mmCIF file of C-alpha atoms in Angstrom:
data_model
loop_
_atom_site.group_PDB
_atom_site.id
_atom_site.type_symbol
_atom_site.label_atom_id
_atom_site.label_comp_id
_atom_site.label_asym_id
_atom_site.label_seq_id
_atom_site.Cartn_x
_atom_site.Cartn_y
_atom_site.Cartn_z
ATOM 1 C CA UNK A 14 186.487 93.141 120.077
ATOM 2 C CA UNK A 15 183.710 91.231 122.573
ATOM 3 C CA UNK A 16 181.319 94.105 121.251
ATOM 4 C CA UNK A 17 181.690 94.226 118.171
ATOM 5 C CA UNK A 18 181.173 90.106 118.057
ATOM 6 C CA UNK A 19 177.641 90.773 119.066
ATOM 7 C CA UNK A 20 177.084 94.100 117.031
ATOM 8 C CA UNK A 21 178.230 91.688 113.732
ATOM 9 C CA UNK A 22 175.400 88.529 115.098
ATOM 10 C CA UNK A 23 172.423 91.160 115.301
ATOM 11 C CA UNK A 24 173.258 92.630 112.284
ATOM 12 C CA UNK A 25 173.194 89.267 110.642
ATOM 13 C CA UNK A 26 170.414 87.973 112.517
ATOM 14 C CA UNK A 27 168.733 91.180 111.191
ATOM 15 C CA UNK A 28 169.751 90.204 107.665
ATOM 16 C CA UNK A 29 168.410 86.826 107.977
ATOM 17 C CA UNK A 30 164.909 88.085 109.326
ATOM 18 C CA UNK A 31 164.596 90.972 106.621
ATOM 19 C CA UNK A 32 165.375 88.229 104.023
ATOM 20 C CA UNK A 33 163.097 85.847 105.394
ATOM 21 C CA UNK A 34 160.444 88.226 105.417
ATOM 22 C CA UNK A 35 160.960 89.468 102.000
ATOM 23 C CA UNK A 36 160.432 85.621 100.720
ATOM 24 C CA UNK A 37 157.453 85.298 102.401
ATOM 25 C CA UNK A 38 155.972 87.854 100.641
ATOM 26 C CA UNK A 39 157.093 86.691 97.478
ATOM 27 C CA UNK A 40 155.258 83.578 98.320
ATOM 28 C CA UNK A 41 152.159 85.090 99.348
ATOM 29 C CA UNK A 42 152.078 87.228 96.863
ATOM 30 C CA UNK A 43 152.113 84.376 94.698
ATOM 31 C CA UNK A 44 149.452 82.474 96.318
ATOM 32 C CA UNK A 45 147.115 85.440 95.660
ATOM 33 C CA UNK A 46 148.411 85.506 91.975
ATOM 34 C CA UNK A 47 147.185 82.209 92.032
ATOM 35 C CA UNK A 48 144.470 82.220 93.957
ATOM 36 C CA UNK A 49 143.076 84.870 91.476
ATOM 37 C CA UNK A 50 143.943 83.353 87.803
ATOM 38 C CA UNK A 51 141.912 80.018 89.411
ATOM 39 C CA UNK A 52 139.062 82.297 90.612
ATOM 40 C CA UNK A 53 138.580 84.040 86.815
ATOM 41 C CA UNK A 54 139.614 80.622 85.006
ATOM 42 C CA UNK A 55 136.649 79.064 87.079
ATOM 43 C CA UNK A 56 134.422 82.636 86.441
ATOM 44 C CA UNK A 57 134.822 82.488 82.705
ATOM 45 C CA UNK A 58 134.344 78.639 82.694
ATOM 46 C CA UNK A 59 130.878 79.221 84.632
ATOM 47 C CA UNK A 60 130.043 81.928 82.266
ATOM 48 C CA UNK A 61 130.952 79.519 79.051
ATOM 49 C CA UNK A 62 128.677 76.625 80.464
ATOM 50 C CA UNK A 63 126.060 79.741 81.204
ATOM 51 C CA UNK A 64 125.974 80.546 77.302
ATOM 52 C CA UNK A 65 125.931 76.616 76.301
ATOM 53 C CA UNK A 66 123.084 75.936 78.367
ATOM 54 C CA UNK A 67 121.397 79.132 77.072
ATOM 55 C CA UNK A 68 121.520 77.778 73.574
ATOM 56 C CA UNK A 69 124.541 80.963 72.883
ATOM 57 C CA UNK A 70 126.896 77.921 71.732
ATOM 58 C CA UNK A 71 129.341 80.520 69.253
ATOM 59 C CA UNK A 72 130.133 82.682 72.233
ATOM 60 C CA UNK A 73 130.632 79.229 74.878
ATOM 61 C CA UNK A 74 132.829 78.448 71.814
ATOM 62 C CA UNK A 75 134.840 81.377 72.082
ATOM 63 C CA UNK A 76 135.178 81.180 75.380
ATOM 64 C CA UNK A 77 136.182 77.315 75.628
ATOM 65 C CA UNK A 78 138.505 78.325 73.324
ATOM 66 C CA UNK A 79 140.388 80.913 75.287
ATOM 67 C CA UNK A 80 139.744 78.399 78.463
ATOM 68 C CA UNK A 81 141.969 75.708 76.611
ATOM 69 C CA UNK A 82 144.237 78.232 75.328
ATOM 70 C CA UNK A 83 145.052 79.546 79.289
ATOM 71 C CA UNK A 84 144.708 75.740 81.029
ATOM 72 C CA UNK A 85 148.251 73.885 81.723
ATOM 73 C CA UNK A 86 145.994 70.986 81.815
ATOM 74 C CA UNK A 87 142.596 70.679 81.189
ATOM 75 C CA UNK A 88 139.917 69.815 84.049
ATOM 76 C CA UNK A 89 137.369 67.127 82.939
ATOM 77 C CA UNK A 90 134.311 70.261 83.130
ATOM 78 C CA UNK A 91 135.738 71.291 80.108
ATOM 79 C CA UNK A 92 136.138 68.429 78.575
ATOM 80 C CA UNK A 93 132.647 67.926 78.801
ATOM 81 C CA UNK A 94 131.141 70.660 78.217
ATOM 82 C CA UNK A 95 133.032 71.205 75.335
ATOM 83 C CA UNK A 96 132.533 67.870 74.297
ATOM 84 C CA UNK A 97 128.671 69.281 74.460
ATOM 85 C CA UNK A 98 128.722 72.679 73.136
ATOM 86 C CA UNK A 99 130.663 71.547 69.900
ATOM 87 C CA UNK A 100 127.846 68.962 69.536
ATOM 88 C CA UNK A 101 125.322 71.813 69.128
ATOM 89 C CA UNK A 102 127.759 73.671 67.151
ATOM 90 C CA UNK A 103 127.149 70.857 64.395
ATOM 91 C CA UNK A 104 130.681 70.119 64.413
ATOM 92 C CA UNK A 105 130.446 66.545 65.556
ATOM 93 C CA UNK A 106 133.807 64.938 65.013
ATOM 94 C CA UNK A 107 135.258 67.335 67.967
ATOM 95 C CA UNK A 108 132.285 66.604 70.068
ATOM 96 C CA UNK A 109 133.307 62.562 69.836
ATOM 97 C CA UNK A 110 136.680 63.474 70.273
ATOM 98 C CA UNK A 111 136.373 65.300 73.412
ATOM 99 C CA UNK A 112 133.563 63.121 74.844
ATOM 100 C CA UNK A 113 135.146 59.974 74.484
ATOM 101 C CA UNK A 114 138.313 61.285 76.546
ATOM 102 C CA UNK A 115 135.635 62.562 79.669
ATOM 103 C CA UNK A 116 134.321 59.001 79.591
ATOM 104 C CA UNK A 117 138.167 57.672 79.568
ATOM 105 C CA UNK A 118 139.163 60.010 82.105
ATOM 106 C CA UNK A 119 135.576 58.949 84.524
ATOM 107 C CA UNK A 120 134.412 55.910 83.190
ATOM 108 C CA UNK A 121 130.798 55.310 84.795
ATOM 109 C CA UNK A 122 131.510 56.951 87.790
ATOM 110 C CA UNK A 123 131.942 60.966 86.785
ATOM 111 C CA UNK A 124 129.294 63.609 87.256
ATOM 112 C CA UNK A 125 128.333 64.102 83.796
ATOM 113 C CA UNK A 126 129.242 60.121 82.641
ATOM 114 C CA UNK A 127 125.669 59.271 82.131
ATOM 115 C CA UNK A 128 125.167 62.607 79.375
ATOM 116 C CA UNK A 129 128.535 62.379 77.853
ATOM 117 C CA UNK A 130 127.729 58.490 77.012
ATOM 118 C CA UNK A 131 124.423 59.761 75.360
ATOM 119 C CA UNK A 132 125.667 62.440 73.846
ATOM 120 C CA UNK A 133 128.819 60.444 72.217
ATOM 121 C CA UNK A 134 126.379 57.987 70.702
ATOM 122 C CA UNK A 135 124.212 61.334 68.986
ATOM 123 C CA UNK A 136 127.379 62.876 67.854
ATOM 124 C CA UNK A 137 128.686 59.394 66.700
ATOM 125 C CA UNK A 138 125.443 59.371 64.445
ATOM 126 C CA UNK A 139 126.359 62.676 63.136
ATOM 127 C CA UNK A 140 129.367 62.077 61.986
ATOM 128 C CA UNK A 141 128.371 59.103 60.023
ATOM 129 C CA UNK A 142 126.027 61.202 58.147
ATOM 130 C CA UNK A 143 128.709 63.408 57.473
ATOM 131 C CA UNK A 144 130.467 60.507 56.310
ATOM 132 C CA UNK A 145 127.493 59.331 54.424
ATOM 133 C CA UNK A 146 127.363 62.641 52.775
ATOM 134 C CA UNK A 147 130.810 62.589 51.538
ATOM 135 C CA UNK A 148 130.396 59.577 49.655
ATOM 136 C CA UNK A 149 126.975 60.522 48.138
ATOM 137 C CA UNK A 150 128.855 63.843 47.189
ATOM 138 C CA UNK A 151 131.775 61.571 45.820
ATOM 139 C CA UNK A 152 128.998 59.681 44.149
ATOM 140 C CA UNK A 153 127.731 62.732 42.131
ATOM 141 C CA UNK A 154 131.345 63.350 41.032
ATOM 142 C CA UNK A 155 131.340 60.139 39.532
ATOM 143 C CA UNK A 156 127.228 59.754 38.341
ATOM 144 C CA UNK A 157 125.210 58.341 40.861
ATOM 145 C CA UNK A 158 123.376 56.905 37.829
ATOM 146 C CA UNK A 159 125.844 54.291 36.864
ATOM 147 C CA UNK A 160 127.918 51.308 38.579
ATOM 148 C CA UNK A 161 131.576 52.596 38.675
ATOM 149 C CA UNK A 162 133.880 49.993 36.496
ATOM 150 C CA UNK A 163 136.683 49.258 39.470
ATOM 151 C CA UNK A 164 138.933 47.403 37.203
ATOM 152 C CA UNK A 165 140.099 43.623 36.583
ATOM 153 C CA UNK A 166 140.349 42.852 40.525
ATOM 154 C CA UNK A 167 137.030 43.569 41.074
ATOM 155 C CA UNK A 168 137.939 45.583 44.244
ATOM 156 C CA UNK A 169 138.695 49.013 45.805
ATOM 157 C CA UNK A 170 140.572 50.129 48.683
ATOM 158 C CA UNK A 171 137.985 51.373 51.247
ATOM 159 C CA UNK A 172 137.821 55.003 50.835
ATOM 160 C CA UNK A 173 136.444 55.412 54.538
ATOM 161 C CA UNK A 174 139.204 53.888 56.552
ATOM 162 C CA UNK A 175 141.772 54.453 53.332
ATOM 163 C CA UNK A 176 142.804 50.382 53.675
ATOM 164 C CA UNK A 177 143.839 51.006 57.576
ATOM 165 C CA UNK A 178 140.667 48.645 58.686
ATOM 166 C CA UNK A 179 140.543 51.592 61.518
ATOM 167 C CA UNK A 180 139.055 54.683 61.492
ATOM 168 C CA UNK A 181 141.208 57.148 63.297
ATOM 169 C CA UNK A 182 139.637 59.757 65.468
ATOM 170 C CA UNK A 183 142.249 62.259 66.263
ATOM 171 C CA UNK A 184 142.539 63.597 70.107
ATOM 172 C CA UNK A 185 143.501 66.700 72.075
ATOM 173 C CA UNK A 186 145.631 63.930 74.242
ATOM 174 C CA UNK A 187 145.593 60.841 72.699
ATOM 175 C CA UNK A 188 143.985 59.148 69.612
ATOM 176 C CA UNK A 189 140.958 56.874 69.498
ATOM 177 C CA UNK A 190 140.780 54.292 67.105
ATOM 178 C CA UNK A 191 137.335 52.160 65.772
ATOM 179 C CA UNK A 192 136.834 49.449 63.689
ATOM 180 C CA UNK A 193 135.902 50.370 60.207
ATOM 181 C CA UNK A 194 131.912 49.629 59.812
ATOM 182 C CA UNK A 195 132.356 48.918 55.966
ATOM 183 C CA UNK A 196 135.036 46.772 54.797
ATOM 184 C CA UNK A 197 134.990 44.287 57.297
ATOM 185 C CA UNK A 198 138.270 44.061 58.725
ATOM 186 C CA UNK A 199 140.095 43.557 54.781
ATOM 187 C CA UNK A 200 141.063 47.310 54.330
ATOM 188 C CA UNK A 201 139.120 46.899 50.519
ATOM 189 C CA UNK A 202 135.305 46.915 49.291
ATOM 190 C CA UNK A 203 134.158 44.495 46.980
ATOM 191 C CA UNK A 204 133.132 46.791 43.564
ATOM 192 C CA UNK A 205 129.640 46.644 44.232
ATOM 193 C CA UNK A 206 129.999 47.079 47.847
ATOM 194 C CA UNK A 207 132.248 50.570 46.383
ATOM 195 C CA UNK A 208 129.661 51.698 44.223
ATOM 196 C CA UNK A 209 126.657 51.276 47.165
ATOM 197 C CA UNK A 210 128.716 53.223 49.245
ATOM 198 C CA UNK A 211 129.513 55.645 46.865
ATOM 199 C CA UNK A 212 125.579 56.060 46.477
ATOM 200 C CA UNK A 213 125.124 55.961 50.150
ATOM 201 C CA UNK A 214 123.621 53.194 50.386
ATOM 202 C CA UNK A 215 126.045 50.559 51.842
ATOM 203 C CA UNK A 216 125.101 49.720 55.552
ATOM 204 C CA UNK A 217 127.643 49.978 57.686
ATOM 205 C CA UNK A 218 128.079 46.738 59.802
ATOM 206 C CA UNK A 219 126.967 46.793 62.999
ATOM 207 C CA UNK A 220 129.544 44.050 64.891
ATOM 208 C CA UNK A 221 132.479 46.377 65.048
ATOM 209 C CA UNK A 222 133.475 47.651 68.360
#
C-alpha cells in the first residue's frame, strides 16, 4: 500500500504535466494563428493603399472590400483610405460617409486628420452635384421650360431632405445627419423656390451646419 500511494501521485503528477503541456501548445499555436492572419490582414492592407496611391483605385476597391469583409472591427487606416479611394472611384457619398467617421474617431489629432478634412469637403462638393444633377434630371421629366403649377398652397415638400429638415447620410457604424441647405429648416420649398431647384438653380444656403 505505501508504494503504490506514490506510484498513483507520479502518475498523476505526470497527467497534470502532459495536460499542461498539451494546453500550452494549443495556446501557442494560437498565437501564431494569430500572429499570421494580422501579418496578411496588414500585407493586403499595404498592398490596397499601394494600388490607391498608384491611381489602380478598382483593384484597392476590391481589396478594401475583402479587408472589411475579414476585420472584426475596423482600424481607422481603413477607414481612411477607403474614405479616399472611393473618392477617386467617383462614388462620393461613401467617401463622406467613411471620412466623416476617421475624423470622429481622431478629431484633429490623427495621422491622416488634416487630408481626410480636405478630402470630406471635395467629396461633400461632389455629392451636391450629384444632387444637383438629380433635380436638373427631375427637371427634364417635368420641362425645364416651364414653372411647375404646385397647387393652391403654393408649396412643396422638399424633395432633397423629403420634409425631414435633415439630410441623412447613412454609416458603416453610425449615421450622420446635416442640416438641409434648401428649405431652411421648414421641411417644404416655396413653389418657386421648387421649380429653381428643379432647374438647378436654387442655391443652397450656406448657414447650415
Amino acid at each position: 500500500m505505501k508504494t503504490i500511494i506514490p506510484f498513483l501521485f507520479l502518475l498523476t503528477s505526470q497527467f497534470v504535466a502532459i495536460a499542461q503541456t498539451q494546453e500550452q501548445k494549443i495556446q501557442e499555436f494560437e498565437m501564431q494563428r494569430q500572429a499570421a492572419e494580422k501579418l496578411a490582414y496588414n500585407q493586403l492592407l499595404d498592398s490596397a493603399i499601394q494600388l490607391s496611391q498608384s491611381g489602380e483605385y478598382l483593384q484597392a476597391d476590391a481589396q478594401f472590400r475583402q479587408l472589411l469583409r475579414s476585420a472584426k472591427s475596423v482600424p481607422s487606416d481603413l477607414v481612411y483610405y477607403f474614405g479616399e479611394n472611393s473618392f477617386h472611384l467617383g462614388n462620393f457619398k461613401q467617401s463622406v460617409d467613411w471620412l466623416n467617421k476617421y475624423i470622429q474617431l481622431k478629431g484633429t489629432t490623427g495621422q491622416y486628420s488634416a487630408q481626410a478634412v480636405e478630402r470630406l469637403k471635395s467629396a461633400e462638393e461632389g455629392l451636391m452635384k450629384e444632387r444637383l444633377v438629380e433635380s436638373r434630371q427631375a427637371g427634364q421629366v417635368l420641362s425645364q421650360d416651364y414653372d411647375i403649377d404646385c397647387g393652391p398652397s403654393g408649396k412643396v415638400t422638399c424633395p432633397v431632405c423629403k420634409g425631414s429638415t435633415v439630410i441623412i447620410k447613412k454609416g458603416y457604424v453610425s449615421d450622420t445627419y446635416k442640416t438641409c441647405p434648401y428649405c431652411n429648416k421648414l421641411g417644404y420649398l416655396q413653389c418657386e423656390d421648387y421649380n429653381l431647384l428643379l432647374k438647378g438653380q436654387l442655391e443652397p444656403s450656406n448657414t447650415n451646419p
